[in-house]
Coordinates of C-alpha atoms and ligand atoms in Angstrom, one line a residue:
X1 CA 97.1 164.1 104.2
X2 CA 95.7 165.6 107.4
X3 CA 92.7 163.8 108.5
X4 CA 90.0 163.9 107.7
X5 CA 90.7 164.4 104.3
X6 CA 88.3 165.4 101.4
X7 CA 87.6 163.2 98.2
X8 CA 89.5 164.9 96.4
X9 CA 93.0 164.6 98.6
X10 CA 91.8 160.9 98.9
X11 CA 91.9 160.8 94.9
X12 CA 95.2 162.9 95.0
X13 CA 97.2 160.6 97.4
X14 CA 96.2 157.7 95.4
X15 CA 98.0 159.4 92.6
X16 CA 100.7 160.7 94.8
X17 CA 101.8 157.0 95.5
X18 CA 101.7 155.7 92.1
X19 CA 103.7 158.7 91.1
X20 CA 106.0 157.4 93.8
X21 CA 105.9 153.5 93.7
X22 CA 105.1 153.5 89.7
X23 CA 106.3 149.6 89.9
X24 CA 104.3 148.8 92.4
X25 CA 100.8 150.1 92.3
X26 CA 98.5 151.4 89.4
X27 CA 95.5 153.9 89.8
X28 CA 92.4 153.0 87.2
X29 CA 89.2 155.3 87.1
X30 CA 86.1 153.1 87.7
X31 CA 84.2 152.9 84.7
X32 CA 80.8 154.9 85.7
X33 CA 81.0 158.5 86.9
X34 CA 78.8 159.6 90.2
X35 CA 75.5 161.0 89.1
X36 CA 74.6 163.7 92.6
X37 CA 72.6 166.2 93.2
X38 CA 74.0 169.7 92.6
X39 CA 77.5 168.3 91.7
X40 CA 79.7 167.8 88.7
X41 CA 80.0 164.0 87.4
X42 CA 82.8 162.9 89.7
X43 CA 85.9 160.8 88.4
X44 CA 86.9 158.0 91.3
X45 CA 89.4 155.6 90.9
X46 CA 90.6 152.4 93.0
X47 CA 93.9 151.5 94.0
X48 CA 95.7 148.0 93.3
X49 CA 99.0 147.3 94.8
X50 CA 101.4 144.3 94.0
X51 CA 104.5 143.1 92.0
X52 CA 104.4 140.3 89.8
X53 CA 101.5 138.2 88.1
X54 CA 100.3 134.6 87.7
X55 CA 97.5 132.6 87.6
X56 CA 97.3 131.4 90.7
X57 CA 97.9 134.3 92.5
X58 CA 95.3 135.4 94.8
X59 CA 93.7 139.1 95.0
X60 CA 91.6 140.8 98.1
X61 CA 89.7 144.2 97.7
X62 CA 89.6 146.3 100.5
X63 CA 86.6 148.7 100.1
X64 CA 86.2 152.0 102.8
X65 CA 83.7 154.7 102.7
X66 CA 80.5 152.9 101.6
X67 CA 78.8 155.2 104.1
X68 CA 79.8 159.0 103.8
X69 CA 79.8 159.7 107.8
X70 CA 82.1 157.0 108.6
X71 CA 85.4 159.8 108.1
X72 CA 88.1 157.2 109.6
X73 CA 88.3 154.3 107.5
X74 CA 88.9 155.7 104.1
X75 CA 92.0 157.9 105.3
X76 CA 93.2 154.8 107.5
X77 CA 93.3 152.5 104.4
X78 CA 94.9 155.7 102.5
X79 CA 98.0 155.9 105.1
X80 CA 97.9 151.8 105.3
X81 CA 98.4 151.5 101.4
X82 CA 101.7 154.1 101.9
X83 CA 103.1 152.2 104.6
X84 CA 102.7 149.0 103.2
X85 CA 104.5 150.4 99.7
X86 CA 107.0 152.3 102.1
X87 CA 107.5 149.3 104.1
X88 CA 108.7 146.9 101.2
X89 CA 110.3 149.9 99.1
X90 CA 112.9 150.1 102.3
X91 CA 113.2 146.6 103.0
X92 CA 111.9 147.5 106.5
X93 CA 109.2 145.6 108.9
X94 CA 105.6 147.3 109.0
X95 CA 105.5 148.8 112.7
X96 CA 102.3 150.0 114.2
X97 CA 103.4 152.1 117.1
X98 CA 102.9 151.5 120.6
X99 CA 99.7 152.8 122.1
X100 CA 98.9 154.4 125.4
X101 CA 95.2 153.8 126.5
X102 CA 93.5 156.0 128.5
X103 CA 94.2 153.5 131.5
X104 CA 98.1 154.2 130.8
X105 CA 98.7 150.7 129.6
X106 CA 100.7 150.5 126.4
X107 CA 99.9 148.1 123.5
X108 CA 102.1 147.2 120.8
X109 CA 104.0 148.1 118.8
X110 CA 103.0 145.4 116.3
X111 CA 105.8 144.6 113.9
X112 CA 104.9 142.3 111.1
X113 CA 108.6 141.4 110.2
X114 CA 110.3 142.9 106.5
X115 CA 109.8 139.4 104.9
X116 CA 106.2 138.9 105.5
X117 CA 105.9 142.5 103.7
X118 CA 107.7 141.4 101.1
X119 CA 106.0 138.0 100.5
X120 CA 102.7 140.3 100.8
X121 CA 103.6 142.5 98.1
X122 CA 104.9 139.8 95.8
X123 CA 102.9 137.0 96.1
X124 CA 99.2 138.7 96.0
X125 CA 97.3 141.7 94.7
X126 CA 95.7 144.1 96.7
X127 CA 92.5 146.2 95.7
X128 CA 91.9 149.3 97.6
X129 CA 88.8 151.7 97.5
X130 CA 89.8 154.0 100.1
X131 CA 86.7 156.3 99.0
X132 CA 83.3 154.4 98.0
X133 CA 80.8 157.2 98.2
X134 CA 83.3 160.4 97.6
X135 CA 80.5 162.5 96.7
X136 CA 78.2 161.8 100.1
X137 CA 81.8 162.4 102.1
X138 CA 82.0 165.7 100.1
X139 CA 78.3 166.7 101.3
X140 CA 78.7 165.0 104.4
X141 CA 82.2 167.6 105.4
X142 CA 80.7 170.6 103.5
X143 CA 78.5 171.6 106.5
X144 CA 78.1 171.1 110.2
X145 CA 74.3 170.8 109.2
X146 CA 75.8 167.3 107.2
X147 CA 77.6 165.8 109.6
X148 CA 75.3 162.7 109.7
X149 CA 74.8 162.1 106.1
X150 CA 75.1 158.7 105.5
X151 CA 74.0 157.9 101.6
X152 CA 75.3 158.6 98.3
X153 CA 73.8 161.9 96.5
X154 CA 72.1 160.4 93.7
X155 CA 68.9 162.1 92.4
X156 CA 66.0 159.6 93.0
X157 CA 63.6 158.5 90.5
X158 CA 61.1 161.6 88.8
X159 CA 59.5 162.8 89.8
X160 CA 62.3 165.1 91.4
X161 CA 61.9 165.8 95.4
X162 CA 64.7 168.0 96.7
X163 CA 63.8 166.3 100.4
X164 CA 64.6 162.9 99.0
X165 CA 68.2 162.3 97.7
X166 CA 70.5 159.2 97.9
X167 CA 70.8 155.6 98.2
X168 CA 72.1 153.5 101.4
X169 CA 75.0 151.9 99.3
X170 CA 74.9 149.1 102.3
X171 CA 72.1 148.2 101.1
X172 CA 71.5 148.5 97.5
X173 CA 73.3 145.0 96.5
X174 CA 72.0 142.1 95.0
X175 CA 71.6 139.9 98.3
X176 CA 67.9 139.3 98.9
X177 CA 67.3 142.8 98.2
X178 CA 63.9 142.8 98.0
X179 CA 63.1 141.9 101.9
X180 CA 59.2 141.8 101.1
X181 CA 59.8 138.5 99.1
X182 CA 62.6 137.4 101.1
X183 CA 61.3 137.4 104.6
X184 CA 58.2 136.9 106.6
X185 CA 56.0 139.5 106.8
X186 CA 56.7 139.1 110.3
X187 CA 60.6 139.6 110.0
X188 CA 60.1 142.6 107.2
X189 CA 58.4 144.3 110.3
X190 CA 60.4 143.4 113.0
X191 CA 61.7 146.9 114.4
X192 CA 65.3 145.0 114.3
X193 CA 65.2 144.9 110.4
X194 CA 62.6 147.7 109.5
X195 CA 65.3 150.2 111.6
X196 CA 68.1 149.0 109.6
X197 CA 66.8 148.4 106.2
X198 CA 64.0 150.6 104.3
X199 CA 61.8 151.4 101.1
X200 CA 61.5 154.4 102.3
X201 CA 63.4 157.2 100.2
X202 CA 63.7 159.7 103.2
X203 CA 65.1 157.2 105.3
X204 CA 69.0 157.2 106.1
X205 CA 68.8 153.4 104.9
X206 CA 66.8 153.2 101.9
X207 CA 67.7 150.9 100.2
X208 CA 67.2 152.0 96.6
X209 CA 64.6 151.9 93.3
X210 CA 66.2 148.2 92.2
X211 CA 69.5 146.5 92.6
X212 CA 72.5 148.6 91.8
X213 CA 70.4 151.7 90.9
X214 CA 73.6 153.7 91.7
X215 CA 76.8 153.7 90.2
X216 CA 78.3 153.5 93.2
X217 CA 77.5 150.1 93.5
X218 CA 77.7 149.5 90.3
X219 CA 81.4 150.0 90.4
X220 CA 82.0 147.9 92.8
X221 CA 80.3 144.9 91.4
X222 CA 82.4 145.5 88.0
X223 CA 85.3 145.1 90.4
X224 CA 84.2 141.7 91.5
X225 CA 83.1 140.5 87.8
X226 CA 85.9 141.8 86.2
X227 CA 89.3 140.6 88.6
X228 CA 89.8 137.7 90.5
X229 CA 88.7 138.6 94.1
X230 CA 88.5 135.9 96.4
X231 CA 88.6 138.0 99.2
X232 CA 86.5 140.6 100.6
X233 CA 86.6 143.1 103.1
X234 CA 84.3 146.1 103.9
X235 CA 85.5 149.5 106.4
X236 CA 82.8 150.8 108.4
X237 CA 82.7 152.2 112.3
X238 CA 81.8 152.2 114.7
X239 CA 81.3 149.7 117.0
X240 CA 84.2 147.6 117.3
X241 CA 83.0 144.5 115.8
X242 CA 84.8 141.8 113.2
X243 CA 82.6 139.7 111.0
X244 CA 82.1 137.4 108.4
X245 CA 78.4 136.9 106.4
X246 CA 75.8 135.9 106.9
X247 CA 74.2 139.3 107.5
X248 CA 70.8 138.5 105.9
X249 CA 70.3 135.5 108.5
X250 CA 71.2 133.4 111.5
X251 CA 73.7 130.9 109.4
X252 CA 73.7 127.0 109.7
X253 CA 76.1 124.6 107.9
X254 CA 74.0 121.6 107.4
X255 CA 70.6 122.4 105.2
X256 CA 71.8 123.4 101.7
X257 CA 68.4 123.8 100.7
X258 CA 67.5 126.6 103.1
X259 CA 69.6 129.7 100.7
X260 CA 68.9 132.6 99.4
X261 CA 68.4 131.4 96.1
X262 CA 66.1 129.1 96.8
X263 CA 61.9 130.5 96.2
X264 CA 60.3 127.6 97.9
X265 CA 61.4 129.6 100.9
X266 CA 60.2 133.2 99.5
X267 CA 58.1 135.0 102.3
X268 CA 59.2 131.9 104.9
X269 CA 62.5 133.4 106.2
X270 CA 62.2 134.7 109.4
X271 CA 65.6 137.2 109.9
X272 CA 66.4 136.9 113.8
X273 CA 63.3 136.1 114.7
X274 CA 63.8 132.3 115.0
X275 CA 65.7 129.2 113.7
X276 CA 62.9 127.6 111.6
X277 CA 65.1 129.3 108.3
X278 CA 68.8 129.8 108.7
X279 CA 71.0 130.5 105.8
X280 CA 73.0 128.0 104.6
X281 CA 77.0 128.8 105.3
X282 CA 78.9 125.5 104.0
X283 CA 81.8 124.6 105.5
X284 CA 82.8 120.8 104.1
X285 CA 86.4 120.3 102.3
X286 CA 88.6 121.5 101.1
X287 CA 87.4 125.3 101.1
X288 CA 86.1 125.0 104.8
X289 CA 84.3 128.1 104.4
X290 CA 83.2 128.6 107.9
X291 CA 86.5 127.2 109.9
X292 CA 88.5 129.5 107.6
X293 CA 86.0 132.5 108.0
X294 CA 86.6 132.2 111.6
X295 CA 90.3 131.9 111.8
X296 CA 90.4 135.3 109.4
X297 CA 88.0 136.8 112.3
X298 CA 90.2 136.0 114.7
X299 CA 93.4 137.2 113.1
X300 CA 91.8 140.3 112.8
X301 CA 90.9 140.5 116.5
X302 CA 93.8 139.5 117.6
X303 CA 96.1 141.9 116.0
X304 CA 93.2 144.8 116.7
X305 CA 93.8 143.8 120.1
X306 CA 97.5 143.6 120.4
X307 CA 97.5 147.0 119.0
X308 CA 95.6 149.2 121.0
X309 CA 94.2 147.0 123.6
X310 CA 90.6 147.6 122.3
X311 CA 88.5 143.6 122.1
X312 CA 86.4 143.6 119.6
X313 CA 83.7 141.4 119.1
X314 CA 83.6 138.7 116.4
X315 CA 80.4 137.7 115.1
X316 CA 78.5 137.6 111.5
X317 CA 76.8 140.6 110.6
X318 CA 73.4 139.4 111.3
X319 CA 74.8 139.7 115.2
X320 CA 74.5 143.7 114.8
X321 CA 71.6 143.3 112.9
X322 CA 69.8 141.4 110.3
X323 CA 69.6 143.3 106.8
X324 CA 69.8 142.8 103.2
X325 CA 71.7 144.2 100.2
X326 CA 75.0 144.5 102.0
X327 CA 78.5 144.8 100.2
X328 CA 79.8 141.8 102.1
X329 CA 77.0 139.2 102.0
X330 CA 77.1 139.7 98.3
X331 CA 80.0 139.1 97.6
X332 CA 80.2 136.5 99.6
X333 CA 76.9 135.4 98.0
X334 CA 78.2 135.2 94.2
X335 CA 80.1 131.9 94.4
X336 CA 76.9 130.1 95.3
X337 CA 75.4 130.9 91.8
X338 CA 78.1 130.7 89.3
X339 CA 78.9 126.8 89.4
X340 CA 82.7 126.5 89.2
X341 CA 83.5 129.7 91.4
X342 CA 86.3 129.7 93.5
X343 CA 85.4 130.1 97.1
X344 CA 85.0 133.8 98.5
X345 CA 86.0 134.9 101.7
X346 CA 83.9 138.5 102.6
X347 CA 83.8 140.6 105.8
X348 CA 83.2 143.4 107.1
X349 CA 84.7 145.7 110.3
X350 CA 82.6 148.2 112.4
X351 CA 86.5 150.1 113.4
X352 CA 86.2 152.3 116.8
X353 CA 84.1 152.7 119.8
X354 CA 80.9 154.8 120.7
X355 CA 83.1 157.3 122.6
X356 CA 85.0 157.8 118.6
X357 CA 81.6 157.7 117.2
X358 CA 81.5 158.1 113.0
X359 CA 83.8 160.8 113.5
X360 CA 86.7 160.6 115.9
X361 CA 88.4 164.0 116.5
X362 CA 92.0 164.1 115.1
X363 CA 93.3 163.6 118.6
X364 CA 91.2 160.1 118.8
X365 CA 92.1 159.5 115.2
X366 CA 95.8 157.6 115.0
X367 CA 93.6 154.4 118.0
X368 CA 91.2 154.1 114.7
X369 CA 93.9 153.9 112.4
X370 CA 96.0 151.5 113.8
X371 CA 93.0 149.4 114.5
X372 CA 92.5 149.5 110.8
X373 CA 96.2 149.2 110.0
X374 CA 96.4 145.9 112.3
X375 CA 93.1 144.3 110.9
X376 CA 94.5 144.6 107.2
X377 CA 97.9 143.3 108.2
X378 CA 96.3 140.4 109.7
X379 CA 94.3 140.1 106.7
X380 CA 96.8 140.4 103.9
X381 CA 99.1 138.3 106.0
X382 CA 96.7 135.7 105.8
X383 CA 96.1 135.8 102.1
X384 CA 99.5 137.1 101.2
X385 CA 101.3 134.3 102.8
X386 CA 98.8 131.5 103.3
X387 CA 97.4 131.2 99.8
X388 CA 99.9 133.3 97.9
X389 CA 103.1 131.5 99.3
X390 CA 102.5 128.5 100.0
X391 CA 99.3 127.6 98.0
X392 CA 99.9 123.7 97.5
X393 CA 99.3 123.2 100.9
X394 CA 96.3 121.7 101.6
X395 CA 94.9 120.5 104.7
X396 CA 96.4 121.2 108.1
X397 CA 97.1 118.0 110.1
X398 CA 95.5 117.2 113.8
X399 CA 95.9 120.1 116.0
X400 CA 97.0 117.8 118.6
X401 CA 100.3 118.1 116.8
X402 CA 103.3 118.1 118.8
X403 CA 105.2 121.0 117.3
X404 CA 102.4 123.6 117.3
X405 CA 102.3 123.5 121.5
X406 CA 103.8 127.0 122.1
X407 CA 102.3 128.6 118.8
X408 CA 98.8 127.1 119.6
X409 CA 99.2 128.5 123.2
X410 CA 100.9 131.9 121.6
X411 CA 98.5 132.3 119.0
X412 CA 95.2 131.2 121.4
X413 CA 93.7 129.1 118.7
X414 CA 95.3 125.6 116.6
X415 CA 93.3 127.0 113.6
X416 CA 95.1 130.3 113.3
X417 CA 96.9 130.6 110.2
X418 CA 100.1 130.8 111.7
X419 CA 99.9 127.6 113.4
X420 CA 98.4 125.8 110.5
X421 CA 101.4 127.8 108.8
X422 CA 103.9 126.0 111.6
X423 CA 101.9 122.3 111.2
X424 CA 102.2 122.2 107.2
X425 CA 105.7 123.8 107.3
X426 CA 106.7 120.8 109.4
X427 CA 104.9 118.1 107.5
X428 CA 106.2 119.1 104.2
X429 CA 109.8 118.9 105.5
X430 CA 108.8 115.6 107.1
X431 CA 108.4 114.2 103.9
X432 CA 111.9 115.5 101.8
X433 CA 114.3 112.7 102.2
X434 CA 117.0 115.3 103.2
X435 CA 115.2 117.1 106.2
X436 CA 113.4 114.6 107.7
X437 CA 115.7 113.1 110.1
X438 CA 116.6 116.9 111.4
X439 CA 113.1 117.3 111.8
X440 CA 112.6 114.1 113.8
X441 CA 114.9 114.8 116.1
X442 CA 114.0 118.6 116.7
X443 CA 110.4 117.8 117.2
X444 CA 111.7 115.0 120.3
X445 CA 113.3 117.8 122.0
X446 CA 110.6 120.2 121.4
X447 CA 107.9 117.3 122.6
X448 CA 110.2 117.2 125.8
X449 CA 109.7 121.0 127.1
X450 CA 106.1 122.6 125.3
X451 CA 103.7 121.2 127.4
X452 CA 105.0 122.9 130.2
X453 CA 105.7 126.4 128.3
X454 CA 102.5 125.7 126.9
X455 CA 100.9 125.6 130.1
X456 CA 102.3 128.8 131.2
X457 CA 101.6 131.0 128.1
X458 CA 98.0 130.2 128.3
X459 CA 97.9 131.6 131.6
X460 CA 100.1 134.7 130.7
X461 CA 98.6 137.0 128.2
X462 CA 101.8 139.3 128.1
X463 CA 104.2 136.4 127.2
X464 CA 101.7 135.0 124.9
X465 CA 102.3 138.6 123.1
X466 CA 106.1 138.7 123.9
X467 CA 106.4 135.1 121.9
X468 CA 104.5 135.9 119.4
X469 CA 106.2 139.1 118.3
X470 CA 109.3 138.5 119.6
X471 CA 109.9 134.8 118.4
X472 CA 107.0 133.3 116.6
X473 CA 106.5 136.1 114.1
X474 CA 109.9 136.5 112.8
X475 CA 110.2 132.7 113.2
X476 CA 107.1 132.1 111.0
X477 CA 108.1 134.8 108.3
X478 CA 111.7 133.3 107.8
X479 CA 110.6 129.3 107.7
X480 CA 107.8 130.7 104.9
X481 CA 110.7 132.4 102.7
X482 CA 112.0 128.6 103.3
X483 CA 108.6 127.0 102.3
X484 CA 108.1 129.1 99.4
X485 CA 111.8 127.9 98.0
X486 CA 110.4 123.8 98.6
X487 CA 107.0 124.9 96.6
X488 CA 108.5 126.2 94.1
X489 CA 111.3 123.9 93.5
X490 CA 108.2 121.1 94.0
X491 CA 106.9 122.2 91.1
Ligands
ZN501 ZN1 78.8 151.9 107.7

């Protein structure tokens, strides 16, 4: 699949890996049809990946392509999904390959060890939309004259104007959609907003006649109500930036009265233009939302980092800009009005630089990819093997803990999910009658030497990254197969 690739290889290679991993992915047509201008009603389907079933298994969908210029995310999540499968089918570790940048230093490779790909594949489910908007990417690569189409194609309410066709998808969600009622009529008018977010049909981001007036959209909002996504992820570029909600807002944890939901504050939110509203972003126990939010930021970073050297920055979305109706934020958003939801993680990725613009040239193309490669490996490491392995565990214990030294120094932060991973893993064996004294005894002689390596890894970024694939990685992916065993056997 040479990129970039059309629609319809997109479609066709998610068919080409069912047809060769039948037992471990399925392709289902999405239930509405795309309705364009000048174009045949266009069957698209999604992608879901993963052996086994149960209730309390967790499921993430990955969605690319919302925006039809952006030509490198949807053929990165393609080639991700067939690595992934190849991976586990050979009983082989995921390797991104080493990268050369353009100062000559090499980055990577970035292995994530054969057992974390297996517990990835077995222990959650993983939806993919490589192609959200396949008729705009159709328009978008039919002429040079296209290049910069960023909608869908959909015919706009009669009566009919050839000059205006297509909805921002980004923004036709049900997230405080109609701005006018939201925001100030100051913040509706700041040139921040107004240039990102429009009622204007001509404009590359209008953002539609009503919520999901596109079946686009529609599609993917039958995805969230219809499986049990907890976790969200949207693929854009460029601009090398990781974040979490809120987009809509500037985010505070304390005032749950100031959300979106709330019409005392119609007309009174303000956007970016000051901190008299912010958006309310809980983050008490057990879910943590914010804490946890950040350490899946991270991750991301991190890995993007380790593989081509490229440091993206983490923020929420409103730190690009503030705007409404956007994948992410909504779903994000839905847990806060169905009581009894299970928490939702959602984010979204701006993948490459200015220099790879929307479209990188196939020579710039394999940085992008494993940028987006390493972000999903980070991300379905994290739900994979954090909630789908060892989901009993609940919260971490004080980062000051002994054992978590070196990993807290490899991994830069005590909240990453492998050292929480490392802190629970040592608690629970803490407590079993029959490991407790080994464990005692190991963490003496450990408590005897980290400081010191400790010490020197945070002052030595290439060891940090030497531990942490070399030794922590593996280490972390063997003692889960060994954790999983004690949940289960808990049970
Ligand atoms: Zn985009």
């Amino acid at each position: 699949m040479p990129y970039p690739s059309t629609s319809d290889a997109i479609e066709a290679s998610l068919q080409g890996l069912v047809t060769t991993f039948p037992s471990l992915c399925t392709r289902t047509a999405f239930p509405n049809t795309t309705n364009s201008v000048g174009m045949m009603p266009r069957t698209y389907s999604f992608l879901k990946i993963g052996k086994g079933s149960g209730a309390a298994r967790p499921a993430m969908l990955a969605v690319a392509g919302l925006h039809a210029r952006e030509w490198a995310p949807p053929d990165a999540a393609v080639t991700f999904a067939g690595n992934l499968l190849t991976a586990y089918t050979g009983g082989a570790p995921f390797t991104i390959p080493a990268f050369t940048d353009s100062a000559g230093t090499i980055h990577g490779p970035v292995v994530t060890p054969a057992g974390t790909v297996k517990a990835i594949i077995e222990h959650m489910d993983l939806y993919l939309v490589p192609i959200a908007n396949p008729d705009g990417r159709a328009f978008c690569m039919a002429a040079p004259a296209n290049k910069m189409w960023r909608k869908n194609r959909a015919p706009l309410p009669p009566p009919f104007n050839p000059a205006l066709i297509g909805v921002d998808l980004n923004r036709n969600f049900d997230i405080a959609w109609d701005f006018d009622t939201y925001y100030s009529a100051a913040a509706a008018a700041d040139p921040n907003f107004s240039a990102h977010t429009s009622k204007d049909p001509i404009r590359d981001v209008y953002i539609g006649s009503s919520v999901f007036s596109v079946n686009e959209t529609k599609n993917i909002k039958w995805l969230l109500d219809n499986f049990p996504i907890t976790y969200f992820i949207d693929l854009h570029s460029f601009t090398g930036m990781v974040m979490h909600p809120w987009g809509i807002e500037t985010l505070q944890t304390s005032d749950a009265a100031k959300n979106f939901h709330n019409a005392a504050f119609d007309h009174l939110r303000d956007g970016k233009l000051g901190a008299a509203y912010e958006e309310f972003f809980p983050n008490n126990a057990p879910s943590k939302l914010l804490d946890r939010h950040n350490a899946l930021v991270t991750a991301m970073h991190d890995n993007i980092k380790d593989a081509t050297g490229a440091d993206y920055t983490i923020g929420t979305s409103a730190d690009l800009y503030p705007c409404t109706g956007t994948s992410d934020d909504y779903a994000f958003s839905r847990q806060f009005l169905a009581p009894g939801a299970p928490a939702m993680y959602a984010f979204s990725v701006e993948f490459g630089d200015a220099s790879e613009g929307f479209q990188p040239t196939p020579a710039q193309y394999p940085k992008v990819e494993r940028e987006v490669h390493a972000a999903l490996l980070a991300f379905v490491r994290y739900v994979g093997i954090w909630q789908g392995l060892v989901p009993s565990v609940v919260a971490p214990s004080s980062p000051s803990s002994k054992i978590c030294f070196i990993a807290t120094a490899a991994f830069g932060s005590a909240d990453h999910p492998d050292v929480r991973f490392l802190r629970s893993w040592r608690d629970a064996l803490k407590e079993r009658r029959s490991t407790r004294n080994a464990i005692r005894l190991l963490e003496a002689a450990y408590s005897q030497v980290s400081p010191s390596i400790a010490q020197y890894l945070s002052e030595h970024e290439q060891a940090r990254r030497v531990v942490r694939m070399y030794l922590l990685t593996p280490l972390i992916s063997m003692l889960r197969r060994l954790f999983g065993g004690i949940a289960h056997n808990a049970n």
